[in-house]
Coordinates of C-alpha atoms and ligand atoms in Angstrom, one line a residue:
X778 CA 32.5 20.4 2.9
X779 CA 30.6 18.2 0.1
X780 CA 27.4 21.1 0.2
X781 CA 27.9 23.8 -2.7
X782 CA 25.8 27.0 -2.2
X783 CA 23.3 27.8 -4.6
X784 CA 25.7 30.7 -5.8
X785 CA 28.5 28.5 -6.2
X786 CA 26.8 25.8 -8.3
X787 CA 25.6 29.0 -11.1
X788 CA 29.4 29.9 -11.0
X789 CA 30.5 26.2 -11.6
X790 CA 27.8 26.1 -14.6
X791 CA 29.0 29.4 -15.5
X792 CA 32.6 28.2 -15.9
X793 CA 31.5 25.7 -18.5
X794 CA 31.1 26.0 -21.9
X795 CA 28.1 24.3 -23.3
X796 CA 26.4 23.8 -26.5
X797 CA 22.8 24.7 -26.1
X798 CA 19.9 25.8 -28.8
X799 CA 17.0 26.8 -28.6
X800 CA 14.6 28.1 -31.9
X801 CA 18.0 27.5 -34.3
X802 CA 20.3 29.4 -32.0
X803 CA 22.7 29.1 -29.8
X804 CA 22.4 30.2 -26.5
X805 CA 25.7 32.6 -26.1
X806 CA 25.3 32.7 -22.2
X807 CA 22.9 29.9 -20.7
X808 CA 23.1 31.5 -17.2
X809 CA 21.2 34.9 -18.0
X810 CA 18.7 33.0 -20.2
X811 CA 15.1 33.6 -19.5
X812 CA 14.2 30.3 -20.3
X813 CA 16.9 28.4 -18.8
X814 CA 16.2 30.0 -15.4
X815 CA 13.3 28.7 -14.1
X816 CA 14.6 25.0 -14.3
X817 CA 17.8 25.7 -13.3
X818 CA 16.1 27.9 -9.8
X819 CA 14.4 24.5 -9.2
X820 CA 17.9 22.7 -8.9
X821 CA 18.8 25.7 -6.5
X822 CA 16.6 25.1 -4.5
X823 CA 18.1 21.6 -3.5
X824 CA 21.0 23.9 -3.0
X825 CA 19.4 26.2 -1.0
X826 CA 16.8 23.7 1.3
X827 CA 20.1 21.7 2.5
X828 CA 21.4 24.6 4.7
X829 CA 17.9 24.7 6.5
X830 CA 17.7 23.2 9.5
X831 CA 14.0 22.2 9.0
X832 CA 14.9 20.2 5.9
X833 CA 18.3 19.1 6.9
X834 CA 17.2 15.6 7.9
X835 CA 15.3 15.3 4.5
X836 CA 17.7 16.6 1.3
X837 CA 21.1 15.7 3.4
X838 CA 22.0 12.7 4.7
X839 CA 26.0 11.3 5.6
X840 CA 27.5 9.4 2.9
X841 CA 28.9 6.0 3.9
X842 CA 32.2 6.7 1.5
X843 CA 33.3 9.4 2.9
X844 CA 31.2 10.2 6.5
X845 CA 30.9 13.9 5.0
X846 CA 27.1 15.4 5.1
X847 CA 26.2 15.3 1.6
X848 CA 23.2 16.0 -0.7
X849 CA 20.3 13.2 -0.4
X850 CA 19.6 13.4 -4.1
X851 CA 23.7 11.8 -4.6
X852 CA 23.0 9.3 -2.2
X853 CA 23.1 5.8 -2.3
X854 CA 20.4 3.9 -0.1
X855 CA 21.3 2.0 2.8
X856 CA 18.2 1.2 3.9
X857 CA 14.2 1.2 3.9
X858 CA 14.2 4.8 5.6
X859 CA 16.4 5.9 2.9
X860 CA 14.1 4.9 0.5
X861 CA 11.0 6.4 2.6
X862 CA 13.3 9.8 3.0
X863 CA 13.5 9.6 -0.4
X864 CA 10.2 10.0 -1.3
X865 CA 9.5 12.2 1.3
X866 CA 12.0 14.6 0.0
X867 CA 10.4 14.5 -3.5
X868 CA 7.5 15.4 -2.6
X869 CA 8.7 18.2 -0.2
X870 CA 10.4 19.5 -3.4
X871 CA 7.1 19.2 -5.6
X872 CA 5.2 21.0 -3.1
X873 CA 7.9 23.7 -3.0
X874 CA 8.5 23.9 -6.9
X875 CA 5.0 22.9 -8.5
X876 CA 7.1 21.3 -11.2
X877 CA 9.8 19.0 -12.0
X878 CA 12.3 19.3 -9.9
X879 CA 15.1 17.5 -12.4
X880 CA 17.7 16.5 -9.8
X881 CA 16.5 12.7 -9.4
X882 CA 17.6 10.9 -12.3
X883 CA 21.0 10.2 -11.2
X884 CA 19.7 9.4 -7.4
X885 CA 17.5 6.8 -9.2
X886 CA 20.2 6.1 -11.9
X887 CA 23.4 5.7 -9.7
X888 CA 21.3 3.5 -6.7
X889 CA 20.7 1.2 -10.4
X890 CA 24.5 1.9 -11.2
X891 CA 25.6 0.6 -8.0
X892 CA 23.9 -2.5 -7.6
X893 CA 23.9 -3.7 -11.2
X894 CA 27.9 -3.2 -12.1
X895 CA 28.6 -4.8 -8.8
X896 CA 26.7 -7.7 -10.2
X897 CA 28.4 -7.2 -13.7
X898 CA 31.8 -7.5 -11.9
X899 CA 31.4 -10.6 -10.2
X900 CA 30.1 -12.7 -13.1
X901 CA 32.7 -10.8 -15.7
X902 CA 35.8 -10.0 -13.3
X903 CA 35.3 -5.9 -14.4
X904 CA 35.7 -3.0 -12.9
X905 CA 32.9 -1.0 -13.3
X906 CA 32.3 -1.0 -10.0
X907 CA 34.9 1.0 -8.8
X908 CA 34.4 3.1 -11.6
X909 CA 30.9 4.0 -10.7
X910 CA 32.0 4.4 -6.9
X911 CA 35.0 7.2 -7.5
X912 CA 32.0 8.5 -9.9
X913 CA 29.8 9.3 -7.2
X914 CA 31.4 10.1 -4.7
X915 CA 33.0 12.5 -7.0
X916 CA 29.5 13.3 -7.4
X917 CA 28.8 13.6 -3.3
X918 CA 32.1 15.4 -3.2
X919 CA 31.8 17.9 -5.2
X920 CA 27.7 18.4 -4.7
X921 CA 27.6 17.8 -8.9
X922 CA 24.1 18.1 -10.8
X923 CA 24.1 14.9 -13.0
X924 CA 21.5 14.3 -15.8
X925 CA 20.5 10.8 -16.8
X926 CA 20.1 9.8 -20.8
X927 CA 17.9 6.9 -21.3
X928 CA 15.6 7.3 -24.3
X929 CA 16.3 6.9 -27.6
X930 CA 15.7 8.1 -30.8
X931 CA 14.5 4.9 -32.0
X932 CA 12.8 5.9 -35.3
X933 CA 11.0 3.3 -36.9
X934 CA 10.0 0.7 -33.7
X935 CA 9.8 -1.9 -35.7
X936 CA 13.4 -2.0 -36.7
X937 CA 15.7 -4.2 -35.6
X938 CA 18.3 -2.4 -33.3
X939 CA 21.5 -2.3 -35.0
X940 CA 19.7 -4.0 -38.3
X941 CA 20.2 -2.6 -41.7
X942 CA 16.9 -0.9 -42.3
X943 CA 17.6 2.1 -40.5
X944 CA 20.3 4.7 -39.3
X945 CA 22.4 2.9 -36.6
X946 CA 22.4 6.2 -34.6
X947 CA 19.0 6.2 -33.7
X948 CA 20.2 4.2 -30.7
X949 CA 23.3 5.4 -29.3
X950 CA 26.3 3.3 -29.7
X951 CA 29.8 2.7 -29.9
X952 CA 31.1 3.4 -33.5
X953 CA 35.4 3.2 -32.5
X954 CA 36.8 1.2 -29.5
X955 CA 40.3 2.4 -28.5
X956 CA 43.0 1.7 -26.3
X957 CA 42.4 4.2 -24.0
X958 CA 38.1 4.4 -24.8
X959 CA 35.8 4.3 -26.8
X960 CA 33.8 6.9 -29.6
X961 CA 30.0 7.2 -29.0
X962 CA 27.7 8.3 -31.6
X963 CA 24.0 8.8 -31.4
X964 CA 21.4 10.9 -29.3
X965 CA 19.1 10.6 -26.6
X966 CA 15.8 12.4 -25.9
X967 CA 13.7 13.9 -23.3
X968 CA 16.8 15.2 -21.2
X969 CA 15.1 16.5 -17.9
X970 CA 17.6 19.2 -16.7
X971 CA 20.3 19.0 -18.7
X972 CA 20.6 22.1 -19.5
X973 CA 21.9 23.1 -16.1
X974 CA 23.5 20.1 -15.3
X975 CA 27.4 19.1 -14.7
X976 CA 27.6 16.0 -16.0
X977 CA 25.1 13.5 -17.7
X978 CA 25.3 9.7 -17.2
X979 CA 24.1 7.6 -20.3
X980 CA 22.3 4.1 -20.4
X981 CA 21.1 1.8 -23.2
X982 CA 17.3 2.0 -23.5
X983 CA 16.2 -1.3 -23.0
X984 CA 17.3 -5.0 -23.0
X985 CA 20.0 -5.6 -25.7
X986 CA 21.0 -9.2 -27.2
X987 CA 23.8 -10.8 -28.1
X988 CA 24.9 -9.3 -31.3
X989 CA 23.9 -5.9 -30.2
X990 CA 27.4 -5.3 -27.8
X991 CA 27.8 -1.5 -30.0
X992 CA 24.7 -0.4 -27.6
X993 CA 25.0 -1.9 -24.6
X994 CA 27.1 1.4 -23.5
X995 CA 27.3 3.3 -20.0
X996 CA 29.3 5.8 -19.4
X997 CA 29.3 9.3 -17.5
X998 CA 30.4 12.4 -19.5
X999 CA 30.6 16.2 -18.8
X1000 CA 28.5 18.3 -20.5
X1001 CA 30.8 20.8 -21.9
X1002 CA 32.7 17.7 -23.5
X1003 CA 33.3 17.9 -27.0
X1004 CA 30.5 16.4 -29.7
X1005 CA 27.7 17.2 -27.1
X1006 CA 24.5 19.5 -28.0
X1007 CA 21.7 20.0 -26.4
X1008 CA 18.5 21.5 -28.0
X1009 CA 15.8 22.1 -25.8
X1010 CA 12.3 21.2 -26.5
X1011 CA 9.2 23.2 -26.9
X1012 CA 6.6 23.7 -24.0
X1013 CA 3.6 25.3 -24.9
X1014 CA 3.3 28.6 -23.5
X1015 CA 7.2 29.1 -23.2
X1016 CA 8.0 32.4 -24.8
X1017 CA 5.9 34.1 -22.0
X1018 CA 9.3 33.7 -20.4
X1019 CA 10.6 35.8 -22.5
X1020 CA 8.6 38.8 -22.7
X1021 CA 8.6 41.4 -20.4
X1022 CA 5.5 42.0 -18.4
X1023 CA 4.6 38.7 -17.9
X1024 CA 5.0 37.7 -14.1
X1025 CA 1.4 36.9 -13.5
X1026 CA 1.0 34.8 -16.9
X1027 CA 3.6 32.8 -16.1
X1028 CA 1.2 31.2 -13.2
X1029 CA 4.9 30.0 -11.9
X1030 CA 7.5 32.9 -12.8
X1031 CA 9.4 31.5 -10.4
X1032 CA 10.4 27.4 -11.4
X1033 CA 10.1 25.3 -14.3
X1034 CA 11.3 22.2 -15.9
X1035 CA 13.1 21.9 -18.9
X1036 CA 14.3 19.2 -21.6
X1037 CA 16.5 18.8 -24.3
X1038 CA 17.4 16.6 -27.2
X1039 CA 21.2 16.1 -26.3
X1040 CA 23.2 14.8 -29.8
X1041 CA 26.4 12.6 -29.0
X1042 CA 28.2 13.3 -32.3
X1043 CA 31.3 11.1 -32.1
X1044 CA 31.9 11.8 -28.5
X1045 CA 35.5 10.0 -26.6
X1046 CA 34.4 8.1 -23.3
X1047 CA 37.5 7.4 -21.5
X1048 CA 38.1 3.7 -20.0
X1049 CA 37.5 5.4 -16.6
X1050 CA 34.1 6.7 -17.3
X1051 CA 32.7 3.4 -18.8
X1052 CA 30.3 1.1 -16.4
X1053 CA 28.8 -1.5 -19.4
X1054 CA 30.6 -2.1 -22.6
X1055 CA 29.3 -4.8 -24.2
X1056 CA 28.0 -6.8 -21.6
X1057 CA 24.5 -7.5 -23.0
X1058 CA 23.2 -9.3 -20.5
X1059 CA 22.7 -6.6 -17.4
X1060 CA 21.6 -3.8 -19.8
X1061 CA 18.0 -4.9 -19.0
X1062 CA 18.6 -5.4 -15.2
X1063 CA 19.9 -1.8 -15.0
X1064 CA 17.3 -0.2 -16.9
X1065 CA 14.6 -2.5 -14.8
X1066 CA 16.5 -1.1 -11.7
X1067 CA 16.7 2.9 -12.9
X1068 CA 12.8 2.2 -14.1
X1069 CA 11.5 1.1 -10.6
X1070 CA 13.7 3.5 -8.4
X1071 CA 12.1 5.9 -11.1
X1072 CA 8.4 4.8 -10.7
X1073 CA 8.7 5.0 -7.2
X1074 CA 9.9 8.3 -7.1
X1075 CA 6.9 9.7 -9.3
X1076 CA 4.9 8.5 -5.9
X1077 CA 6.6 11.5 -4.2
X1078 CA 7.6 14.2 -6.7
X1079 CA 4.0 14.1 -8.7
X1080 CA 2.4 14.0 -5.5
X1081 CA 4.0 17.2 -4.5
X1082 CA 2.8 19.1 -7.6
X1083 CA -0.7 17.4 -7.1
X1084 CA -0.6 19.5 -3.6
X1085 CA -0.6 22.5 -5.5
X1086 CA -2.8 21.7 -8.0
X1087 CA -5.2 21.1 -5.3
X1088 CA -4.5 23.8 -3.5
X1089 CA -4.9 26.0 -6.7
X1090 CA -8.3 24.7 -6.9
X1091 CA -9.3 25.5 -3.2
X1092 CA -8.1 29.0 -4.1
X1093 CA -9.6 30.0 -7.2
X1094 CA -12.9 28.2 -5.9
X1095 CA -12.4 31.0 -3.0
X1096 CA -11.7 34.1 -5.1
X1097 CA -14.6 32.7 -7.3
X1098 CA -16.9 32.4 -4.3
X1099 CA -17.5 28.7 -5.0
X1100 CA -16.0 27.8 -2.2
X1101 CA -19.0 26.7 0.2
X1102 CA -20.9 24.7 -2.6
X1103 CA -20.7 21.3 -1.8
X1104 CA -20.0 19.8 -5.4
X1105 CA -16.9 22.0 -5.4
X1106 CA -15.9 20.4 -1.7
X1107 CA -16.7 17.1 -2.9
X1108 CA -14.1 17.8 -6.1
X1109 CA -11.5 18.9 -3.8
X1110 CA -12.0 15.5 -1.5
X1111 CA -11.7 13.3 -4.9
X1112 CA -8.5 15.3 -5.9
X1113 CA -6.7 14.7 -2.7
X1114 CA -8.0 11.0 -2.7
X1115 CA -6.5 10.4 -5.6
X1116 CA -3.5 12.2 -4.7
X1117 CA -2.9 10.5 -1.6
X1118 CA -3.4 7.2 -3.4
X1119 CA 0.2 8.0 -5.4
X1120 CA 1.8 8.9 -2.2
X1121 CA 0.5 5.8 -0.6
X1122 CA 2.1 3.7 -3.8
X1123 CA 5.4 5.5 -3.7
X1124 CA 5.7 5.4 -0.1
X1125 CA 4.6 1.3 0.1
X1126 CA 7.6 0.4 -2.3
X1127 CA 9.8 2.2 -0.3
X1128 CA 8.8 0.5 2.8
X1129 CA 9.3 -3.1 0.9
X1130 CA 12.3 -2.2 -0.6
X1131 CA 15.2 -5.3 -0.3
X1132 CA 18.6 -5.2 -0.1
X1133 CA 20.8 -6.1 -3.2
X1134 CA 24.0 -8.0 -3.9
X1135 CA 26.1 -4.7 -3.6
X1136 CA 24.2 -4.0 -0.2
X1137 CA 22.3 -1.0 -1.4
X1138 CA 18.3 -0.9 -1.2
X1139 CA 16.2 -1.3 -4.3
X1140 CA 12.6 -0.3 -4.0
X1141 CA 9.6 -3.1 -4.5
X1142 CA 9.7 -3.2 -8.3
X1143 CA 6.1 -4.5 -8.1
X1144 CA 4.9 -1.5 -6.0
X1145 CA 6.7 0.8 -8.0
X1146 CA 5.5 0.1 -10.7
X1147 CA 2.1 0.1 -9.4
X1148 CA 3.0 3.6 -8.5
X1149 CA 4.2 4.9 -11.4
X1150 CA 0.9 3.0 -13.4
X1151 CA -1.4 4.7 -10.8
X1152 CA 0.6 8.3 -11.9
X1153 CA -0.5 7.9 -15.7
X1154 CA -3.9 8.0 -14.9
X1155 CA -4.4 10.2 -11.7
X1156 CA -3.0 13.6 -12.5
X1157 CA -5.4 13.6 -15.7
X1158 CA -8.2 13.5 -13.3
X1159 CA -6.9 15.8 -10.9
X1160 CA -6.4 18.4 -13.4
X1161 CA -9.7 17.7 -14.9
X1162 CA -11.3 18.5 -11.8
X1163 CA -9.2 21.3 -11.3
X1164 CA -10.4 23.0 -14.5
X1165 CA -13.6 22.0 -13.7
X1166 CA -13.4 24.3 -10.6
X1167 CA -11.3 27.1 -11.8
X1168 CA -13.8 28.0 -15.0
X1169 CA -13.5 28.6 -18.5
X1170 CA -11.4 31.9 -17.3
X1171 CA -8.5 30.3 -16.9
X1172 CA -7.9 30.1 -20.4
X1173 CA -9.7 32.9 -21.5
X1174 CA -8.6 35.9 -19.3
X1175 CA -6.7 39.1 -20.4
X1176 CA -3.0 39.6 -20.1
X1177 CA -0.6 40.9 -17.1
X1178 CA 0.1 44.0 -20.0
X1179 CA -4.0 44.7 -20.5
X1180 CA -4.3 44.7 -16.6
X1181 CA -1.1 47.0 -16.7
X1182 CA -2.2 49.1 -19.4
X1183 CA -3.5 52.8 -19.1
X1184 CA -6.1 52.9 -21.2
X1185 CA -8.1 49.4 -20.7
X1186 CA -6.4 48.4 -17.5
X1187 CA -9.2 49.7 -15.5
X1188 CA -11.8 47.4 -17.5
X1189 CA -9.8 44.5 -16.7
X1190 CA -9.5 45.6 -13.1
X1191 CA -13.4 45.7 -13.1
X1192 CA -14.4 42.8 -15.2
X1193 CA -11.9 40.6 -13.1
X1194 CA -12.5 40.8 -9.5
X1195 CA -13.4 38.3 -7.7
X1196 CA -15.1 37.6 -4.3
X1197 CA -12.4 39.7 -1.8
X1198 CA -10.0 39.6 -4.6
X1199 CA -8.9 41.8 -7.2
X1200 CA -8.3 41.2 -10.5
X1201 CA -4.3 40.6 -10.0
X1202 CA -4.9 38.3 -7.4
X1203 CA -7.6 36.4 -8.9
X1204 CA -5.6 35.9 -12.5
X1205 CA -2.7 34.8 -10.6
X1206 CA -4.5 31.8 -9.4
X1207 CA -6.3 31.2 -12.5
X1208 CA -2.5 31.8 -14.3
X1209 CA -1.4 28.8 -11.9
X1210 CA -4.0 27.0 -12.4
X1211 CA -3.4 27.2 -16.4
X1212 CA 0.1 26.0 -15.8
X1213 CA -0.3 23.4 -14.3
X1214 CA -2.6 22.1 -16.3
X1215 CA -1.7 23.8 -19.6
X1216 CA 1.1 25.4 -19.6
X1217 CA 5.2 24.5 -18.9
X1218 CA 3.9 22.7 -16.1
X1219 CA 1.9 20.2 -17.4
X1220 CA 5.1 19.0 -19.4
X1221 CA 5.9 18.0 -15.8
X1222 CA 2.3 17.1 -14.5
X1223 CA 0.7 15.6 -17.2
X1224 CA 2.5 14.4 -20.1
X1225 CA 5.6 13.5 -17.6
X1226 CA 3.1 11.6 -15.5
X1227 CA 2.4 9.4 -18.9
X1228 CA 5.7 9.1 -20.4
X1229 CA 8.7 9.9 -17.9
X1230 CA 10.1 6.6 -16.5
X1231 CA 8.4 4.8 -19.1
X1232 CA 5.3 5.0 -21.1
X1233 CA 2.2 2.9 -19.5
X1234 CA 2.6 -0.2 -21.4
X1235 CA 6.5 -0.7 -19.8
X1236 CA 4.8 -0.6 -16.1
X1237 CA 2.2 -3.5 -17.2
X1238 CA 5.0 -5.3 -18.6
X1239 CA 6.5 -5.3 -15.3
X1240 CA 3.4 -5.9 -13.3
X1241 CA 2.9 -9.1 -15.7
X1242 CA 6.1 -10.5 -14.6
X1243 CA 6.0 -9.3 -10.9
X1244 CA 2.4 -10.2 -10.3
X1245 CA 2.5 -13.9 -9.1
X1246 CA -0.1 -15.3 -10.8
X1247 CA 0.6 -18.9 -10.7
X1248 CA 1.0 -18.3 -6.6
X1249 CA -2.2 -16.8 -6.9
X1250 CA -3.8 -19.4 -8.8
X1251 CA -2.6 -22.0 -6.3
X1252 CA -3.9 -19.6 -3.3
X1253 CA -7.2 -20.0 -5.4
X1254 CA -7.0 -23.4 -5.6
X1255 CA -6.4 -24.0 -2.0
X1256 CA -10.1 -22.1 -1.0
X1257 CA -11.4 -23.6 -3.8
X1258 CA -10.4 -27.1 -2.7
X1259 CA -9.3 -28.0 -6.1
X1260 CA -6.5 -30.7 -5.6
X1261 CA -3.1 -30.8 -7.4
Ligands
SF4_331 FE1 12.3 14.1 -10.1 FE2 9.8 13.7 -10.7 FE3 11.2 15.3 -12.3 FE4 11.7 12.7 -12.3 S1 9.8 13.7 -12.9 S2 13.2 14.3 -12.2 S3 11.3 12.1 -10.2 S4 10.7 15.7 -10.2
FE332 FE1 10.8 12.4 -15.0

């Protein structure tokens, strides 16, 4: 059987020992962790959801290695509908989580993987190919978690990579090569999940050059290898995880993402785990690939969280009793407008996804990044209009400890009823409503939406060079009757 319970994947992170810090210290046992919890209950969930019978056909799916019923998010696309299940799922998890779900990267990574060192093997005679197929069907196997590394450091953009103005490590390369490997040094940032992951797979960040071999690196690694740390990042509002009557401030006590700055420091990469060493030419075509697999999943997975969002508004709005007004229903119809326009995005690449060289599908890299374009923008106006609706309150109210207190609990109670609500019910909206838009959540919904697979700038890039304009001009011409 390649499905793990959810209790068996916290005993297999359980088993590992992992070097994670958070505020300075080290986190003696990551699995009772307050704040490791709620991210690592997201990735149970995709655990959980595949034993359902409701969800089966969406988070499993049959793996064509091995004919076992695996986990969707390991899978590698054979076709369009596994591309449209894809996003389907991602949304389904969104809606479910109202956060980053963190299990993606290596769906979006290892469908890149696949196609790109197949590609790498033909024009090199290597064998990262097979490499990266016993990796995931390992993977499949054994139901793994797998992060994805991509960003670096980078310091001073201006530098030259590998140049003599700055620290080499600030892009993560290979400082020994060996007989049997090589030594990696460096760092990468933004780690969604890690922290409860098995095993993290590791990409240059952009195009390399000839003459810049040292980081044109990919590998997979465990995370309990030696020379790995992880230190997770601030989220504002994220010590309300660790107090102790703080259920309703939360807004979601429940799930939560989580990243971390993971260091590399001299780390061995056996021969076996390699999949690009040196081979400057693909590292741009497999982080093009990752990127647009990437993009196109933000049309499912933000989507999802937009669902709540919007469906935080419509509830607040009814404990406020703004419900009827009909600026408030106009608000709501913009939100899911611009929701649904993300969906429609992620869900059109999917449909004119192609078929590569390995004979996996790759999503519409002009769609996709379309998508992802459309997800820097959108979620900023949908929590915008979501705060409009919810009211300064949301930011403002008392505490789940002053609502539980003896002596001022009843003024809270009084002052913080709403229409055929109480005061608990009412601040547990307005507490969602803060997360999402304020709070751990909006690492996911907001500042994810501009940044994660690629700032803004990276998705015009790639509409420049996917957008046809030459064709278009000569469509142009044609109506216009201009001759040749
Ligand atoms: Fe998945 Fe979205 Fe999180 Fe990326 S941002 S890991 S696509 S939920
Ligand atoms: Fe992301």
């Amino acid at each position: 059987m390649a499905l793990m319970t959810s209790k068996e994947y916290i005993e297999s992170l359980a088993r590992m020992k992992r070097n994670i810090y958070f505020q300075g210290k080290k986190i003696e046992n990551p699995i009772n962790h307050p704040l490791l919890i709620p991210s690592r209950k997201c990735l149970e969930e995709t655990y959980d959801m595949a034993f359902m019978p409701e969800y089966e056909d969406l988070i499993t799916t049959t793996s064509q290695f091995t004919g076992h019923k695996i986990n969707r998010f390991n899978h590698i696309h054979r076709d369009r509908d596994d591309l449209i299940k894809k996003v389907k799922m991602q949304r389904l998890m969104g809606q479910r989580t109202g956060s980053c779900f963190q299990r993606c990267v290596i769906m979006d990574m290892a469908n890149a993987f696949y196609s790109t060192t197949y590609e790498i093997d033909k024009k090199y005679g290597t064998h990262y190919f097979d490499a990266f197929k016993n990796f995931i069907i390992k993977c499949q196997e054994e139901d793994l978690i797998v992060a994805g590394a991509l960003t670096d450091p980078k310091g001073d953009r201006s530098a030259v990579i590998g140049g003599e103005e700055q620290d080499k490590d600030l892009y993560l390369h290979v400082v020994e090569r060996r007989e049997d490997g090589v030594i990696v040094n460096g760092a990468k940032c933004h780690l969604t999940g890690i922290t409860n992951a098995h095993e993290v797979v590791v990409l240059p960040t952009q195009a390399m050059r000839p003459g810049q071999e040292d980081y044109a690196v990919a590998f997979h690694i465990p995370l309990d290898a030696e020379g790995i740390t992880m230190i997770i990042g601030r989220q504002s509002c994220d010590t309300r995880k660790m107090e102790d009557i703080a259920d309703i401030d939360l807004g979601n006590a429940k799930y939560g993402g989580i990243e971390a700055l993971t260091i590399f420091d001299n780390v061995f990469v056996p021969n076996e785990n390699l999949f690009l060493n040196g081979e400057t030419d693909f590292a741009g075509m497999l982080v093009e690939r990752f990127a647009g697999y990437h993009r196109n999943s933000y049309g499912g997975c933000k989507a999802g969280v937009g669902d709540v969002a919007i469906g935080a508004a419509s509830l607040i709005a009814q404990y406020n009793g703004t419900e009827n007004a009909s600026h408030v229903k106009d608000k709501l119809v913009e939100m899911t407008q611009l929701n649904e326009q993300l969906y429609c995005a992620g869900i059109a690449s999917s449909c004119e996804g192609w078929e590569t060289k390995a004979g996996n599908y790759m999503v519409d890299l002009l769609l996709a990044n379309v998508c992802k374009l459309n997800v820097t923008r959108y979620p900023y106006e949908i929590v915008r209009l979501l705060e409009d609706i919810a009211g300064g309150i949301m930011v403002t109210a008392p505490s789940e400890a002053d609502l539980r207190s003896p002596e001022i609990g009843h003024y809270v109670e009084k002052y913080l009823t709403g229409h055929e609500a109480d005061a608990e019910t009412r601040l547990r909206a307005l507490r969602l409503c803060e997360n999402l838009a304020l709070g751990t959540a909006a690492v996911g919904y907001r500042t994810e939406s501009m940044h994660g697979a690629g700032s803004p700038q990276a998705q015009k890039i790639m509409i420049t060079r996917q957008g046809e304009f030459n064709r278009k001009k000569d469509l142009a011409k044609h109506i216009a009757g201009i001759a040749e």
